[in-house]
Coordinates of N, CA and C in Angstrom, one line a residue:
X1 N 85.0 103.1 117.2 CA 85.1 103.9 118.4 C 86.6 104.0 118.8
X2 N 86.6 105.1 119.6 CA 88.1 104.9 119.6 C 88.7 104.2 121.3
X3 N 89.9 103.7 120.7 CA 90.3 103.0 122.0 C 90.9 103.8 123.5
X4 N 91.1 103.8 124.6 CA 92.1 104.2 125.5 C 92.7 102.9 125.5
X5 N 94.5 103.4 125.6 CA 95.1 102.4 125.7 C 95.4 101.8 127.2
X6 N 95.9 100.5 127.4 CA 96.0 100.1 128.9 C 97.6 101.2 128.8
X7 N 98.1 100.9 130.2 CA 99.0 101.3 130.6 C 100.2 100.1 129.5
X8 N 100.1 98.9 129.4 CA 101.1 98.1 128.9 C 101.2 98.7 127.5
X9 N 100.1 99.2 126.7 CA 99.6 99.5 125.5 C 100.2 101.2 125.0
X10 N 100.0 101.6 126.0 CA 101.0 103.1 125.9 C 102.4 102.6 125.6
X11 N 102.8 102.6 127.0 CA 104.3 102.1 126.4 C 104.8 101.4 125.4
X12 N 104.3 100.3 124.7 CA 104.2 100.1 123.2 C 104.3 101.3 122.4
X13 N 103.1 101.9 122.1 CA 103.3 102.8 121.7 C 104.7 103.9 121.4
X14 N 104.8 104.2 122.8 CA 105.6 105.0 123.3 C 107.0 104.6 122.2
X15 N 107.3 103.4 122.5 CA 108.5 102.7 122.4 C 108.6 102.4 120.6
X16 N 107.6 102.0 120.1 CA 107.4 102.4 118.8 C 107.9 103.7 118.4
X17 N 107.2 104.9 119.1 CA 107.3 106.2 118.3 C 108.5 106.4 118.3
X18 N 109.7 106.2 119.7 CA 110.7 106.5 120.0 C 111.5 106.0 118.8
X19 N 111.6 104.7 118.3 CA 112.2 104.3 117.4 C 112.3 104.6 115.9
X20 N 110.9 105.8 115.5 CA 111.0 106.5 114.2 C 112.0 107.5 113.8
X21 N 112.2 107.1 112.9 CA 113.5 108.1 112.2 C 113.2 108.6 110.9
X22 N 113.3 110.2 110.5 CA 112.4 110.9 109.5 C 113.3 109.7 108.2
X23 N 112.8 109.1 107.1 CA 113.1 108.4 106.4 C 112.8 107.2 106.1
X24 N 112.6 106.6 107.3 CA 112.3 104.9 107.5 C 110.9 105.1 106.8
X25 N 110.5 103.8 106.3 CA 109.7 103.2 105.8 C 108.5 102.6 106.8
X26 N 107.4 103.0 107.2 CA 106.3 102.7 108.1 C 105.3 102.6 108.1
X27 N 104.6 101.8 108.9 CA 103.4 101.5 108.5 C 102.3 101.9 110.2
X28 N 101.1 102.9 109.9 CA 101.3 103.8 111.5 C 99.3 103.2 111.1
X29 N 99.0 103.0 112.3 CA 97.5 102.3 112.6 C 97.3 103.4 113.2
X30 N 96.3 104.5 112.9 CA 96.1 105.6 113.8 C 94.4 105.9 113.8
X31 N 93.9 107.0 114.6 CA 92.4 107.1 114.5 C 92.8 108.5 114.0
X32 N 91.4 108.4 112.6 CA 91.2 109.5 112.1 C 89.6 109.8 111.9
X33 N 89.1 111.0 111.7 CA 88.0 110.9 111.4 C 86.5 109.7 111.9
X34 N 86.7 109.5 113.4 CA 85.8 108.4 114.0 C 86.5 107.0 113.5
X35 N 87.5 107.0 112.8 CA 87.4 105.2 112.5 C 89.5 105.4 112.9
X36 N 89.5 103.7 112.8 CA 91.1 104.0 112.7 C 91.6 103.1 111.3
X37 N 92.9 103.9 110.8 CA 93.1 103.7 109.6 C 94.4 103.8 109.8
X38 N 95.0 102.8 108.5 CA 96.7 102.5 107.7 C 96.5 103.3 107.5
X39 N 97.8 104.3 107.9 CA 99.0 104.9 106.7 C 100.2 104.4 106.3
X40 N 100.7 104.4 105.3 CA 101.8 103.3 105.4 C 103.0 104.5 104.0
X41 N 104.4 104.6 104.4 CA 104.9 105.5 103.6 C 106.4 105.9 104.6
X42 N 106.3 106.6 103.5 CA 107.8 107.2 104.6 C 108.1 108.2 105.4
X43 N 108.6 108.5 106.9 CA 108.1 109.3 107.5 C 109.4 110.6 106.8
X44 N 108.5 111.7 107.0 CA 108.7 113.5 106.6 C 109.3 114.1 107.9
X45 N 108.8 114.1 108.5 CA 108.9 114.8 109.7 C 108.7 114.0 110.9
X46 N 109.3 114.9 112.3 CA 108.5 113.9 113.9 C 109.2 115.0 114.4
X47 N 108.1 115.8 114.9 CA 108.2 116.6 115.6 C 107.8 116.3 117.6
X48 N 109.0 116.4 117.8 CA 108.8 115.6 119.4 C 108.0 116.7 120.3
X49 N 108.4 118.0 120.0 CA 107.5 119.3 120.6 C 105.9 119.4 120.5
X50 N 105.4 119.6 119.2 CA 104.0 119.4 119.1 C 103.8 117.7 119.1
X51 N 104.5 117.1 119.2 CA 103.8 115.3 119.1 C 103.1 115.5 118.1
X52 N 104.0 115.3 116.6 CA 103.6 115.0 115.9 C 104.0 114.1 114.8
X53 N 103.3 113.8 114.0 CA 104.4 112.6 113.1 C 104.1 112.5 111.5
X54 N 104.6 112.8 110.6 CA 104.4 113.0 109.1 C 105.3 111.9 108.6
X55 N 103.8 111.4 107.6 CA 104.4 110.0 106.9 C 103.7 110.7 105.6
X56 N 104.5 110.5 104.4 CA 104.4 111.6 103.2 C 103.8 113.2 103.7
X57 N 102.6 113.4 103.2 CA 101.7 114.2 103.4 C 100.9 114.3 104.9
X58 N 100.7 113.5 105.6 CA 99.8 112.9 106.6 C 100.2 113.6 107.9
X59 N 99.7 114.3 108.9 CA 100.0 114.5 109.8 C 98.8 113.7 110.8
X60 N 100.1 113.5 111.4 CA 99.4 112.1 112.6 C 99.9 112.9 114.0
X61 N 98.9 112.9 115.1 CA 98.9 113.6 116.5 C 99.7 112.2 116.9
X62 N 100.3 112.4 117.9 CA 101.4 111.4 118.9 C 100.1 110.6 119.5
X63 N 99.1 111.9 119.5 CA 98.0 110.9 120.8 C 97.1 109.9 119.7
X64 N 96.6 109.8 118.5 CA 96.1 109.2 117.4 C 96.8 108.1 117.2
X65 N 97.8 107.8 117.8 CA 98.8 106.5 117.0 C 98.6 105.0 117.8
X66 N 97.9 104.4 117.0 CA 97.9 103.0 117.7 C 99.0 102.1 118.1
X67 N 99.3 102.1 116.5 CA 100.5 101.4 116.5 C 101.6 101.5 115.1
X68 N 102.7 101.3 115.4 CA 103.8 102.0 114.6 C 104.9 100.4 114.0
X69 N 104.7 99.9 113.0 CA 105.3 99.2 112.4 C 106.5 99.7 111.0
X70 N 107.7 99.4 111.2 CA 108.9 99.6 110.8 C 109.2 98.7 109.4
X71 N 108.5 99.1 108.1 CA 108.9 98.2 107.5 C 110.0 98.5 106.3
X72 N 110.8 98.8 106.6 CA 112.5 99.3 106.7 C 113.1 100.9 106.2
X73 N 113.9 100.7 105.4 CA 114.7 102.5 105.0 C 114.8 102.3 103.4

């Protein structure tokens, strides 16, 4: 099922996504398809207009993203 995040839990978030740079190396806990799932790869794109976020192939909604781990360039 999927989560709402608290208020503390957004801003994580938030502060995560801020910190993506098309290149880095990442690892994004997101909900897809009723469940939530690793993508893990290097980000393509981050589109701050549509909130969105591309790690290889993958398009990930800004609102889908649990959590955003940095695991380097």
């Amino acid at each position: 099922a999927r989560r709402e995040p608290s208020e503390e839990e957004a801003e994580r978030i938030s502060r995560e996504l801020a910190c993506v740079q098309k290149g880095a190396l990442v690892r994004v806990t997101h909900y897809e398809h009723n469940a939530y799932v690793t993508t893990e790869g290097i980000v393509t794109g981050v589109d701050l207009v549509a909130r969105e976020l591309w790690v290889v192939r993958t398009r990930i909604s800004f609102d889908d993203v649990w959590r955003v781990e940095q695991l380097g360039r």
